[in-house]
PDB file of C-alpha atoms in Angstrom:
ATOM      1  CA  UNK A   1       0.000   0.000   0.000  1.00  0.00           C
ATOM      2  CA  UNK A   2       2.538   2.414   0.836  1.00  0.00           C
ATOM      3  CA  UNK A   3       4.695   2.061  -1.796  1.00  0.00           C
ATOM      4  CA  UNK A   4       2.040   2.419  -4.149  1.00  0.00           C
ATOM      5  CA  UNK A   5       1.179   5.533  -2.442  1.00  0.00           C
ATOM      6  CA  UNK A   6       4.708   6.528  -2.556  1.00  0.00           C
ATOM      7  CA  UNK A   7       4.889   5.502  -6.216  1.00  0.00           C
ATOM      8  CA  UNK A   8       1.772   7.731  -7.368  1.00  0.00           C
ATOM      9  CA  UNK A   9       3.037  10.454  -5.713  1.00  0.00           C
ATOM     10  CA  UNK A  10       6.258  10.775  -6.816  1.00  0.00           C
ATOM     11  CA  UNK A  11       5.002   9.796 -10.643  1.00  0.00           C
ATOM     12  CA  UNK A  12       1.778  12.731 -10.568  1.00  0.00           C
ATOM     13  CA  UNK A  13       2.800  14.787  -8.283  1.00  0.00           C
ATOM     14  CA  UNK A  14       6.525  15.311  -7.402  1.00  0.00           C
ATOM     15  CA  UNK A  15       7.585  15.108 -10.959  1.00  0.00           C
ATOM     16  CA  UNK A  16       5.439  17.361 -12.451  1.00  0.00           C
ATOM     17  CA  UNK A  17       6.212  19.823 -10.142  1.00  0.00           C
ATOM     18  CA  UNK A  18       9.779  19.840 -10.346  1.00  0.00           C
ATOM     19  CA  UNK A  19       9.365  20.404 -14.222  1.00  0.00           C
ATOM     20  CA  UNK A  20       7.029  23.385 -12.786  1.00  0.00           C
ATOM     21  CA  UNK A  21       9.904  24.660 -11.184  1.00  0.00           C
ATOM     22  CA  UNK A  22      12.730  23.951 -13.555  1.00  0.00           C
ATOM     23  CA  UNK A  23      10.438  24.871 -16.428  1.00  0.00           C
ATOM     24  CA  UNK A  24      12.893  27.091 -18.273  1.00  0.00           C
ATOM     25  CA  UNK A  25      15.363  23.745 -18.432  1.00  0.00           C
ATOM     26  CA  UNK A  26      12.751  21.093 -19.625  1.00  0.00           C
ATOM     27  CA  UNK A  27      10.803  23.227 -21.615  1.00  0.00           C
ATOM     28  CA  UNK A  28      12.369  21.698 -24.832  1.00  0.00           C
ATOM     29  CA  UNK A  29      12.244  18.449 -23.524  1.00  0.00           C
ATOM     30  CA  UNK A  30       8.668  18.149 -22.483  1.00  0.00           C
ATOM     31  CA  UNK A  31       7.233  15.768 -24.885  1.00  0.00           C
ATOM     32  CA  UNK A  32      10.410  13.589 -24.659  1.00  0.00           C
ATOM     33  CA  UNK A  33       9.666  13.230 -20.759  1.00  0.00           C
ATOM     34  CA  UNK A  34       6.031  12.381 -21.501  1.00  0.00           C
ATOM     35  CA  UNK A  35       6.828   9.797 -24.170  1.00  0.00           C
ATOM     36  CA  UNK A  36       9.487   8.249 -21.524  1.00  0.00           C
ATOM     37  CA  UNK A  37       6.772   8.159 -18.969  1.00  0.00           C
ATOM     38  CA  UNK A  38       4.849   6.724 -21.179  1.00  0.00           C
ATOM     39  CA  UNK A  39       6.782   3.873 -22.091  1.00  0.00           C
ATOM     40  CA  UNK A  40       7.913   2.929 -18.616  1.00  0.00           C
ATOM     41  CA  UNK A  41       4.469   2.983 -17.909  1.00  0.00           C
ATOM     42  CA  UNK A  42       3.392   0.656 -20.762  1.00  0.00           C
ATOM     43  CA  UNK A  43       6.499  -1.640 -19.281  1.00  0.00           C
ATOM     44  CA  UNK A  44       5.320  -2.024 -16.594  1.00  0.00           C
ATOM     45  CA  UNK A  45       1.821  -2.918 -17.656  1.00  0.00           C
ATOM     46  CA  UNK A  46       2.932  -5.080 -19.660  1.00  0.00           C
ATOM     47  CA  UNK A  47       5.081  -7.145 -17.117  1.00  0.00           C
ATOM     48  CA  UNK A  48       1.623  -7.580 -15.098  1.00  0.00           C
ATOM     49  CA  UNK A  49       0.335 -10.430 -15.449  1.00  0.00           C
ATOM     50  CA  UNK A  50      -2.904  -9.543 -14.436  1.00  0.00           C
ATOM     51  CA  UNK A  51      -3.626  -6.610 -16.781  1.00  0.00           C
ATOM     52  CA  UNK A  52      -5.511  -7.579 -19.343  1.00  0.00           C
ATOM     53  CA  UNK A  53      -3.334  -6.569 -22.480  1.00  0.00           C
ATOM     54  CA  UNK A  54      -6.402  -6.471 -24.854  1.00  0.00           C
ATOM     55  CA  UNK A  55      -7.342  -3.221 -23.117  1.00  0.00           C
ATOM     56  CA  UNK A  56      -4.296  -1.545 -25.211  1.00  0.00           C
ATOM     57  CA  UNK A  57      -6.230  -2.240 -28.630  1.00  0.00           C
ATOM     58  CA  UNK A  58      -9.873  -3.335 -28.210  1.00  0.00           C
ATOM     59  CA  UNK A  59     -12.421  -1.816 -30.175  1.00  0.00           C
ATOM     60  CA  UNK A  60     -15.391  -3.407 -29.170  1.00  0.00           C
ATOM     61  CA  UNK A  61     -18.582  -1.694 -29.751  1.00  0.00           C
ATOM     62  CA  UNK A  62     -16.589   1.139 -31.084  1.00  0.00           C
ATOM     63  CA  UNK A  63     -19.203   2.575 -32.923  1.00  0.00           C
ATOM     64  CA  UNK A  64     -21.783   2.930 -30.344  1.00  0.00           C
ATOM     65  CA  UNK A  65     -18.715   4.915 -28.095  1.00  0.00           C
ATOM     66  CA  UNK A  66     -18.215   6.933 -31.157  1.00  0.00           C
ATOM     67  CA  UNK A  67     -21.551   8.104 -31.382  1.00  0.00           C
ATOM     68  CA  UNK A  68     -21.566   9.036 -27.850  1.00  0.00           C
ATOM     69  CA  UNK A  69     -18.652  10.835 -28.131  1.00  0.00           C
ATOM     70  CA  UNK A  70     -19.757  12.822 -31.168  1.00  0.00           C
ATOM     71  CA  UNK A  71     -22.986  13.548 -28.994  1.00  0.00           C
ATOM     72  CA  UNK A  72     -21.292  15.348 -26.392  1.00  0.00           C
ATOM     73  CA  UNK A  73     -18.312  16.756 -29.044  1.00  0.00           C
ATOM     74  CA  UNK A  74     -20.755  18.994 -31.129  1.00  0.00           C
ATOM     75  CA  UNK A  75     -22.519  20.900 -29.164  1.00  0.00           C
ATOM     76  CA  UNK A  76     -19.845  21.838 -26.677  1.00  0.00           C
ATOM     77  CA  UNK A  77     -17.219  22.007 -29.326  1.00  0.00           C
ATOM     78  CA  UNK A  78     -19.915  24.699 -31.262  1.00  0.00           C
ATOM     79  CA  UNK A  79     -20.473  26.090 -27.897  1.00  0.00           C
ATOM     80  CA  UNK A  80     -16.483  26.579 -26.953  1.00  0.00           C
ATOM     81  CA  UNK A  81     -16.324  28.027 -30.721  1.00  0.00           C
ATOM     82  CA  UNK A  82     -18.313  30.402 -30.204  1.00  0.00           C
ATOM     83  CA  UNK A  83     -17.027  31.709 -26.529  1.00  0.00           C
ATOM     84  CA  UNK A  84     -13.600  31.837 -27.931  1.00  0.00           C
ATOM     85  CA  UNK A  85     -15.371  33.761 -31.237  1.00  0.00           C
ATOM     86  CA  UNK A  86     -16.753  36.706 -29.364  1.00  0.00           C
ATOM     87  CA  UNK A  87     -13.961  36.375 -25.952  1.00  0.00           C
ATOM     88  CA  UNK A  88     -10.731  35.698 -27.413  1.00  0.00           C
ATOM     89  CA  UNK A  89     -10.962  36.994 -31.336  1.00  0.00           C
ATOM     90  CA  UNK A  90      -7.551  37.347 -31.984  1.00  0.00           C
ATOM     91  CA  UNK A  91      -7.016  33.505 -31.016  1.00  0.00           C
ATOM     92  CA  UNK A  92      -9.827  32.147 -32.724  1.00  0.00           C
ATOM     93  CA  UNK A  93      -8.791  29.636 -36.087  1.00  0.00           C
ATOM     94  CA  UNK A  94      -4.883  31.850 -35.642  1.00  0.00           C
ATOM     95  CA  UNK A  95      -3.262  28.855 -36.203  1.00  0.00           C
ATOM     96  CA  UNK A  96      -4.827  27.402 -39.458  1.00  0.00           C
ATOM     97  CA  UNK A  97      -5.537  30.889 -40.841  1.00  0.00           C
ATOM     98  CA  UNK A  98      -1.899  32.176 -40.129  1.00  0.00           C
ATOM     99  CA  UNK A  99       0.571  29.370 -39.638  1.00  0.00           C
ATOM    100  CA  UNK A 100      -1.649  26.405 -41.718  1.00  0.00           C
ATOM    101  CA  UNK A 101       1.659  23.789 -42.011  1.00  0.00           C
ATOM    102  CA  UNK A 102       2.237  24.503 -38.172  1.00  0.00           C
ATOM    103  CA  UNK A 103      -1.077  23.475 -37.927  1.00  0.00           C
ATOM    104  CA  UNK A 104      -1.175  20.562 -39.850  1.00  0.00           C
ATOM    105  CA  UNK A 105       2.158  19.105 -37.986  1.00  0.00           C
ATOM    106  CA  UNK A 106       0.369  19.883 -35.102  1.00  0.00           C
ATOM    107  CA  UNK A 107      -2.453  18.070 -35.855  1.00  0.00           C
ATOM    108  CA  UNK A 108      -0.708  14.632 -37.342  1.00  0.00           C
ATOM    109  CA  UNK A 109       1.999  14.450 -34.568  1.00  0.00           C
ATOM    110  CA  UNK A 110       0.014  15.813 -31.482  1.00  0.00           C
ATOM    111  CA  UNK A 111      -1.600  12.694 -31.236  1.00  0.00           C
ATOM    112  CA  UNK A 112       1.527  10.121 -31.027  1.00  0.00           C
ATOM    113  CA  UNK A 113       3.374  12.253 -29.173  1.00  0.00           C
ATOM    114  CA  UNK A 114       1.441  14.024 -26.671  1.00  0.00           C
ATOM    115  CA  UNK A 115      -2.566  12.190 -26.533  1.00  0.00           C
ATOM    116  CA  UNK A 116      -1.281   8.420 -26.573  1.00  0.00           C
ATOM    117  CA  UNK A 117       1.551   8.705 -23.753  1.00  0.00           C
ATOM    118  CA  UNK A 118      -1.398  10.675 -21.992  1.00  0.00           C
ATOM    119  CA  UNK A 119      -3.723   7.869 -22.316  1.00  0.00           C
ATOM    120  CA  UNK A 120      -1.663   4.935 -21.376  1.00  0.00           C
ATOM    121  CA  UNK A 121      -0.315   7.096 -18.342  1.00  0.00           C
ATOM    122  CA  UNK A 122      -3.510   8.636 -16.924  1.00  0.00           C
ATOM    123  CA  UNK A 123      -5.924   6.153 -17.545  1.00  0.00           C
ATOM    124  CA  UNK A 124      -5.080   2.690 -18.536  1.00  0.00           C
ATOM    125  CA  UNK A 125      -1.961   2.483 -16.204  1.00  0.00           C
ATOM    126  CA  UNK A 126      -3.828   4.753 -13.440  1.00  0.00           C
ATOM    127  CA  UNK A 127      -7.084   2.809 -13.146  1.00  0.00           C
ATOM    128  CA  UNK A 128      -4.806  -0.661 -13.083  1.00  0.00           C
ATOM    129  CA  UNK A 129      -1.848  -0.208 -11.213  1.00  0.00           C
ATOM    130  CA  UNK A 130      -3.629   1.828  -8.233  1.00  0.00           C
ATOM    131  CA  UNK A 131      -7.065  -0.527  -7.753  1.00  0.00           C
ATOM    132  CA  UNK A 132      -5.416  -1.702  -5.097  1.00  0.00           C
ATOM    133  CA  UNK A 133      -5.157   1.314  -2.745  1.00  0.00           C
ATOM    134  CA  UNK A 134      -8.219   3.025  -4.448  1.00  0.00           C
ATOM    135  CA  UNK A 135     -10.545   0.129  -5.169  1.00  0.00           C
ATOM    136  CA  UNK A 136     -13.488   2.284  -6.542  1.00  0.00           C
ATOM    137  CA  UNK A 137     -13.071   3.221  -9.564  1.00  0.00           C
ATOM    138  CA  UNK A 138     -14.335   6.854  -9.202  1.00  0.00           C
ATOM    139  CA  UNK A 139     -11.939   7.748  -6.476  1.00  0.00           C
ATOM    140  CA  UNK A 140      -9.810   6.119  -9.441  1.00  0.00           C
ATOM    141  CA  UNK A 141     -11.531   8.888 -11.647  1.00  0.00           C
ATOM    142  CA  UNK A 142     -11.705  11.665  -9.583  1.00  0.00           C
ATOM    143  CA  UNK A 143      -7.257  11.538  -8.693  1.00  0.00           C
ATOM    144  CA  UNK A 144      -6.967  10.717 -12.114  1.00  0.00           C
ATOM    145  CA  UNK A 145      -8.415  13.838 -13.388  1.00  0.00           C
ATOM    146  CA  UNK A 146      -7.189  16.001 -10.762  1.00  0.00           C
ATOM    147  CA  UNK A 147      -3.704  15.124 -11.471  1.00  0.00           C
ATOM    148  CA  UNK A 148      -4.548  15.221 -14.821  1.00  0.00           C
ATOM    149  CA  UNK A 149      -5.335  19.178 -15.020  1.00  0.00           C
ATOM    150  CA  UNK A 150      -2.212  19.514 -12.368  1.00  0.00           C
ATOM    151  CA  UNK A 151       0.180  18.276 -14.646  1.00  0.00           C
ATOM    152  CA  UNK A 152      -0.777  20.434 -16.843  1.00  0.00           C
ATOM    153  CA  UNK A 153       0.400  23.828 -14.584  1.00  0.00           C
ATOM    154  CA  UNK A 154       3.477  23.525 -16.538  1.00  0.00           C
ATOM    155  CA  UNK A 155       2.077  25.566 -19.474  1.00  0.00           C
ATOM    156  CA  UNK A 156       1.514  28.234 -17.046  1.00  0.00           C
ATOM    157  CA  UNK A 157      -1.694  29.271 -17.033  1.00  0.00           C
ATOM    158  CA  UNK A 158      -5.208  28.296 -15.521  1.00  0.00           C
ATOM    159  CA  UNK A 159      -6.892  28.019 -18.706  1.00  0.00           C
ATOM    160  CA  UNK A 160      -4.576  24.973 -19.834  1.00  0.00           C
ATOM    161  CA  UNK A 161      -5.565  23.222 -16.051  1.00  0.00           C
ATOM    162  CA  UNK A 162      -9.278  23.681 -16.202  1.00  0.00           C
ATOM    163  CA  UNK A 163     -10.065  22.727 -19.667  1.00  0.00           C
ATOM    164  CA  UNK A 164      -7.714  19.542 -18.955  1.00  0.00           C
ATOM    165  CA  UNK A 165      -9.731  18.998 -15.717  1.00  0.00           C
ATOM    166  CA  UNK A 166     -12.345  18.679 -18.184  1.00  0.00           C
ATOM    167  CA  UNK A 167     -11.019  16.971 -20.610  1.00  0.00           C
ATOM    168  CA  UNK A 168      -9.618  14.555 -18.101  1.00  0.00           C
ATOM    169  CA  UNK A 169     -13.534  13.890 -16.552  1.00  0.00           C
ATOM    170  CA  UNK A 170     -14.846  13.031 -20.198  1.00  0.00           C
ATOM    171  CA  UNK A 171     -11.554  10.900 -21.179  1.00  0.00           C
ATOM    172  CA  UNK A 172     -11.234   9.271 -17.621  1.00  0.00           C
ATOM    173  CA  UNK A 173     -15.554   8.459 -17.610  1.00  0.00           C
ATOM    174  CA  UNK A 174     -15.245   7.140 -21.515  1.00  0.00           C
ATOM    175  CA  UNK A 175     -12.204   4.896 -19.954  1.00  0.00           C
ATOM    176  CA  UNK A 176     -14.124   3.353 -17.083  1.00  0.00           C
ATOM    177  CA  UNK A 177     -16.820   2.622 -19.722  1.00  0.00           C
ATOM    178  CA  UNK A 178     -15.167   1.103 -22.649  1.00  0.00           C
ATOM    179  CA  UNK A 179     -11.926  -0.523 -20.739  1.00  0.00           C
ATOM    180  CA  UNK A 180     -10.276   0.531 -24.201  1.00  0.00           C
ATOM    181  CA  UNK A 181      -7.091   2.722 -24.082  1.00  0.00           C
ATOM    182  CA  UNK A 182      -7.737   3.668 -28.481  1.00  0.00           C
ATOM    183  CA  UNK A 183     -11.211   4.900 -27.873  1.00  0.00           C
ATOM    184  CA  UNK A 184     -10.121   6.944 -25.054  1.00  0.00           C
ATOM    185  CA  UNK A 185      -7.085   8.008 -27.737  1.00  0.00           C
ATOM    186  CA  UNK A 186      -9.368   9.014 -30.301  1.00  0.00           C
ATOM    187  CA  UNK A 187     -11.695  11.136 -27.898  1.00  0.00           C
ATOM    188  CA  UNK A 188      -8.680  13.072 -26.710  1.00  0.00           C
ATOM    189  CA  UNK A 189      -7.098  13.717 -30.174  1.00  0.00           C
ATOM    190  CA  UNK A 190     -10.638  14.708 -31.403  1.00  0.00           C
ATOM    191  CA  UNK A 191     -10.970  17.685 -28.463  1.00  0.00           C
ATOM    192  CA  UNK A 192      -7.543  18.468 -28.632  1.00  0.00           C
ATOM    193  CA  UNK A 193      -7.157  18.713 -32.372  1.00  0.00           C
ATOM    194  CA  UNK A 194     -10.310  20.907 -32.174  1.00  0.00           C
ATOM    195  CA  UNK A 195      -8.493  23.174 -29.344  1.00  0.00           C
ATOM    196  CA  UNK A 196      -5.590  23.553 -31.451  1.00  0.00           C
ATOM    197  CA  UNK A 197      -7.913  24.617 -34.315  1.00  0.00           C
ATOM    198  CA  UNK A 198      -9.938  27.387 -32.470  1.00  0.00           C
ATOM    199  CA  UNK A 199      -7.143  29.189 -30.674  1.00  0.00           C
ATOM    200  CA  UNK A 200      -7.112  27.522 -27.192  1.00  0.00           C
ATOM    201  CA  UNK A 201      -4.261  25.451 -28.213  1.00  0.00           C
ATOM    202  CA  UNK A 202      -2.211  28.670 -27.252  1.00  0.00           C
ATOM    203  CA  UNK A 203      -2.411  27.988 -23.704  1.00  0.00           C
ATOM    204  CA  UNK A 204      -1.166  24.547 -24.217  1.00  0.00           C
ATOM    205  CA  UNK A 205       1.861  25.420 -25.318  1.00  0.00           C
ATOM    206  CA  UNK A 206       4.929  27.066 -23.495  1.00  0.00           C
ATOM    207  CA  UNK A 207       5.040  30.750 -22.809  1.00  0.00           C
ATOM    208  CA  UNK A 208       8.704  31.837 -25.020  1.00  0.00           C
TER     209      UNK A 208
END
């Protein structure tokens, strides 16, 4: 128990903050940190034997998740739109209207190297590897997302932690529903993609 404990805190909490704090020295090496977090994670998952691999690539009833996710996407993605429309002008559609190949790179690599080392950290090895000192899965849920939007005070700014405290709830809900780490993928690239798109993705980048 304790060394779970110890584990989870030094993993979502003491390492994000001490990129917090030596921000200006990892800022160039953020998504190589992730993607190494990632795959120690997905090691150690993997050496388990009681994870249940197929939860890496299952895409059972995909279509009925994909429907639901498309039934809470538009209308909150037209609703954010139009917020950042009539709030934040200047940012809105800056990236594919001014830098369009910036946005395109954005929008093909963002999803390997940011959303999937996201995924297999915050949710599939989350909900596993701590069941045991947080047996229901919404206090799985719950840490899960709070760390989620903490990790992301690196970008400096509370927008970046409460739309990821968001985002975190929907990905972290669609998880304990489908048990599938792509579907979870897919949800996240979708809202992120669309963030990058209508200006927001400014705040999710770090402050030169």
């Amino acid at each position: 128990m304790a060394k779970l404990w110890s584990e989870l805190i030094v993993l979502f909490v003491a390492i994000p903050f001490a990129v917090l704090y030596w921000i200006k020295h990892f800022a160039n090496y953020l998504m190589p940190i992730l993607g190494g977090m990632g795959l120690c994670c997905l090691a150690v998952l993997l050496a388990d034997k009681q994870f249940k691999r197929f939860k890496l690539w299952h895409w059972e009833d995909y279509r009925i998740h994909f429907k639901s996710t498309l039934k809470l996407f538009l209308p909150w993605a037209s609703l954010l739109a139009l917020v950042v429309y009539f709030l934040k002008p200047e940012l809105f559609l800056h990236w594919p209207m001014n830098q369009p190949w910036m946005w395109v790179a954005t929008l093909l690599i963002y999803p390997i190297v940011s959303v999937i080392p996201q995924e297999i950290i915050f949710r599939t090895y989350f909900f596993h590897r701590y069941k045991q000192i947080l047996p229901s899965k919404y206090a799985r849920w719950a840490l899960s997302t709070f760390l989620f939007g903490l990790a992301h005070l690196v970008y400096g700014n509370w927008v970046a932690v409460v739309v990821s405290w968001i985002g975190g709830a929907i990905f972290g809900y669609r998880y304990m529903q489908t048990n599938s780490t792509p579907v979870v993928v897919v949800e996240h690239a979708l809202w992120g993609s669309f963030l990058f798109t209508i200006g927001l993705g400014s705040y999710l980048v770090i402050a030169s």
